[in-house]
C-alpha positions as a printed Julia matrix, in Angstrom:
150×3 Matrix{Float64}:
  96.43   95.98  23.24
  97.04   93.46  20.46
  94.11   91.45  20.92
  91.88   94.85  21.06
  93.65   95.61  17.65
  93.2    91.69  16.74
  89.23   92.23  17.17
  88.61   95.42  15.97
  89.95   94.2   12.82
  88.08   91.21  12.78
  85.04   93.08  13.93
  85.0    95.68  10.76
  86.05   92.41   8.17
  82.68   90.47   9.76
  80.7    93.78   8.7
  81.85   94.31   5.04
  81.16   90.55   4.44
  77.68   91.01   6.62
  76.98   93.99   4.41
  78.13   92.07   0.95
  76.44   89.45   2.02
  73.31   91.72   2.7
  73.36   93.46  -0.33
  73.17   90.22  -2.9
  70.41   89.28  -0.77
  68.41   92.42  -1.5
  69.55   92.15  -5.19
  68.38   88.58  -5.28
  64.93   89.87  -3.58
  64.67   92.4   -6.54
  65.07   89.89  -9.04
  61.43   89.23  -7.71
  60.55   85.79  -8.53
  60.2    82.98  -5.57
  62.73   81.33  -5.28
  65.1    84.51  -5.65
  62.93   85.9   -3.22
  63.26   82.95  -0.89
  66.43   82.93  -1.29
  67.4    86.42  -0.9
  65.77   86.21   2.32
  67.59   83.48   3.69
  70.61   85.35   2.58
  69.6    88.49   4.92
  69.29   86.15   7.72
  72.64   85.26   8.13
  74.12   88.67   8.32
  71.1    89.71  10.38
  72.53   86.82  12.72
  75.88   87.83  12.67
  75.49   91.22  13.4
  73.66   90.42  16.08
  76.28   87.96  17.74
  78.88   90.61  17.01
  76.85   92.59  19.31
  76.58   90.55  21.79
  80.32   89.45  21.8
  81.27   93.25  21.92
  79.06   93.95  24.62
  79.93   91.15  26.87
  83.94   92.21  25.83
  83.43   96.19  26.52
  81.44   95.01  30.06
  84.52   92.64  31.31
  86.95   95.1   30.56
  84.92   97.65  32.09
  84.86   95.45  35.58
  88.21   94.98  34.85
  89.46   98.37  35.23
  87.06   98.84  38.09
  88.78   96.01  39.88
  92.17   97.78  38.83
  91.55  100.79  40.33
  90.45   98.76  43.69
  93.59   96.29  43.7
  91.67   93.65  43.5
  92.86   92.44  39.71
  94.51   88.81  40.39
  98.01   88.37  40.17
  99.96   86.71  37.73
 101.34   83.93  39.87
 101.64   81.05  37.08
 104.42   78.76  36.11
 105.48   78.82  32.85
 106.94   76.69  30.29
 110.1    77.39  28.53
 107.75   78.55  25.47
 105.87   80.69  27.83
 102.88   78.95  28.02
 101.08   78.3   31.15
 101.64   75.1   33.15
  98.63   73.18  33.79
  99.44   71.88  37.12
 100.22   75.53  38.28
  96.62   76.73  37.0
  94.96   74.23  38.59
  96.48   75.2   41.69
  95.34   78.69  41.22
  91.91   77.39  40.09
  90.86   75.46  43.18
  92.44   78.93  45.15
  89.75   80.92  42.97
  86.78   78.53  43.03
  87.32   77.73  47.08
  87.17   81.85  47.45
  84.27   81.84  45.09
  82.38   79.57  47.15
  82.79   81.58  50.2
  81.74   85.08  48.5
  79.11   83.86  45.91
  77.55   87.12  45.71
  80.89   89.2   45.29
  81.29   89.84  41.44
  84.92   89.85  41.92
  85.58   86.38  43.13
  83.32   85.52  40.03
  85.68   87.63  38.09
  89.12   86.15  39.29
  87.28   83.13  39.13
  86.86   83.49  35.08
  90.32   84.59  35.04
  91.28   81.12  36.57
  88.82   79.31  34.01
  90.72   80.92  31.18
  94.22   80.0   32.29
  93.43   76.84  32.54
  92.0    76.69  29.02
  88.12   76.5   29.74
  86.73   79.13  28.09
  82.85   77.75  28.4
  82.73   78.36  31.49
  85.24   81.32  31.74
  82.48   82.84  29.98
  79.75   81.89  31.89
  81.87   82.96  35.09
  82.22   86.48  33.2
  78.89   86.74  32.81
  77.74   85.85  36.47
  80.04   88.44  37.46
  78.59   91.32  34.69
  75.15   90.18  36.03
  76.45   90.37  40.21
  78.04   93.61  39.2
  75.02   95.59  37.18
  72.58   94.28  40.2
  70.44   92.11  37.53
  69.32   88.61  38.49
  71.75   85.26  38.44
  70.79   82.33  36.52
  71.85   79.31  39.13
């Protein structure tokens, strides 16, 4: 629940500064000479940008949470089965472990969106979020029925 509240928040900061950002662009394009006009342009690009990877971000977010609590409902949601440190943090040996569990299982099923899922889940906990991502989105893409890049 925190990090829901954690990006919520940080979603609606990202579109106040997109939309102060936007609107000294469009008073730089009234000022109507060229290089305000070039420059309030390139001003409305970068909000335009970063609205648009705020979309993308929440999409791909609201999707793995939504195969999440498919996978929930099934059973099927991996276990938390890590070793810890004292501090709480996850031990890397113990991930690994899990990891080569996930990616052997993976390689078995690689048309089952959840052992692309769990497999994700074993990319993050063992800090590789690159291709925790990429993972995520194999298993979106497996899930919805739409074509997998190899």
């Amino acid at each position: 629940m925190r990090a829901k509240i954690t990006y919520c928040v940080t979603a609606v900061v990202l579109v106040l500064y997109f939309l102060l950002a936007g609107s000294r662009g469009v008073l730089l394009i009234q000022q109507g000479t060229a290089l305000t006009v070039t420059f309030g342009v390139a001003v409305l690009i970068l909000p335009a940008i970063g609205i648009w990877f705020l979309w993308k971000n929440t999409q791909f977010v609201s999707r793995a949470n939504r195969l999440a609590a498919e996978l929930d409902a099934e059973g099927g949601l991996p276990l938390d089965e890590l070793v810890r440190t004292p501090g709480g943090r996850i031990d890397r040996d113990s991930a690994d472990a899990v990891f080569a569990e996930r990616r052997a299982q993976t390689e078995d099923s690689p048309d089952d969106w959840r052992c692309w899922f769990r497999l994700a889940v074993a990319y993050h906990d063992a800090r590789d979020t690159p291709r925790a991502r990429k993972a995520m989105q194999r298993a979106i893409a497996l899930h919805d029925g739409r074509p997998v890049e190899a």
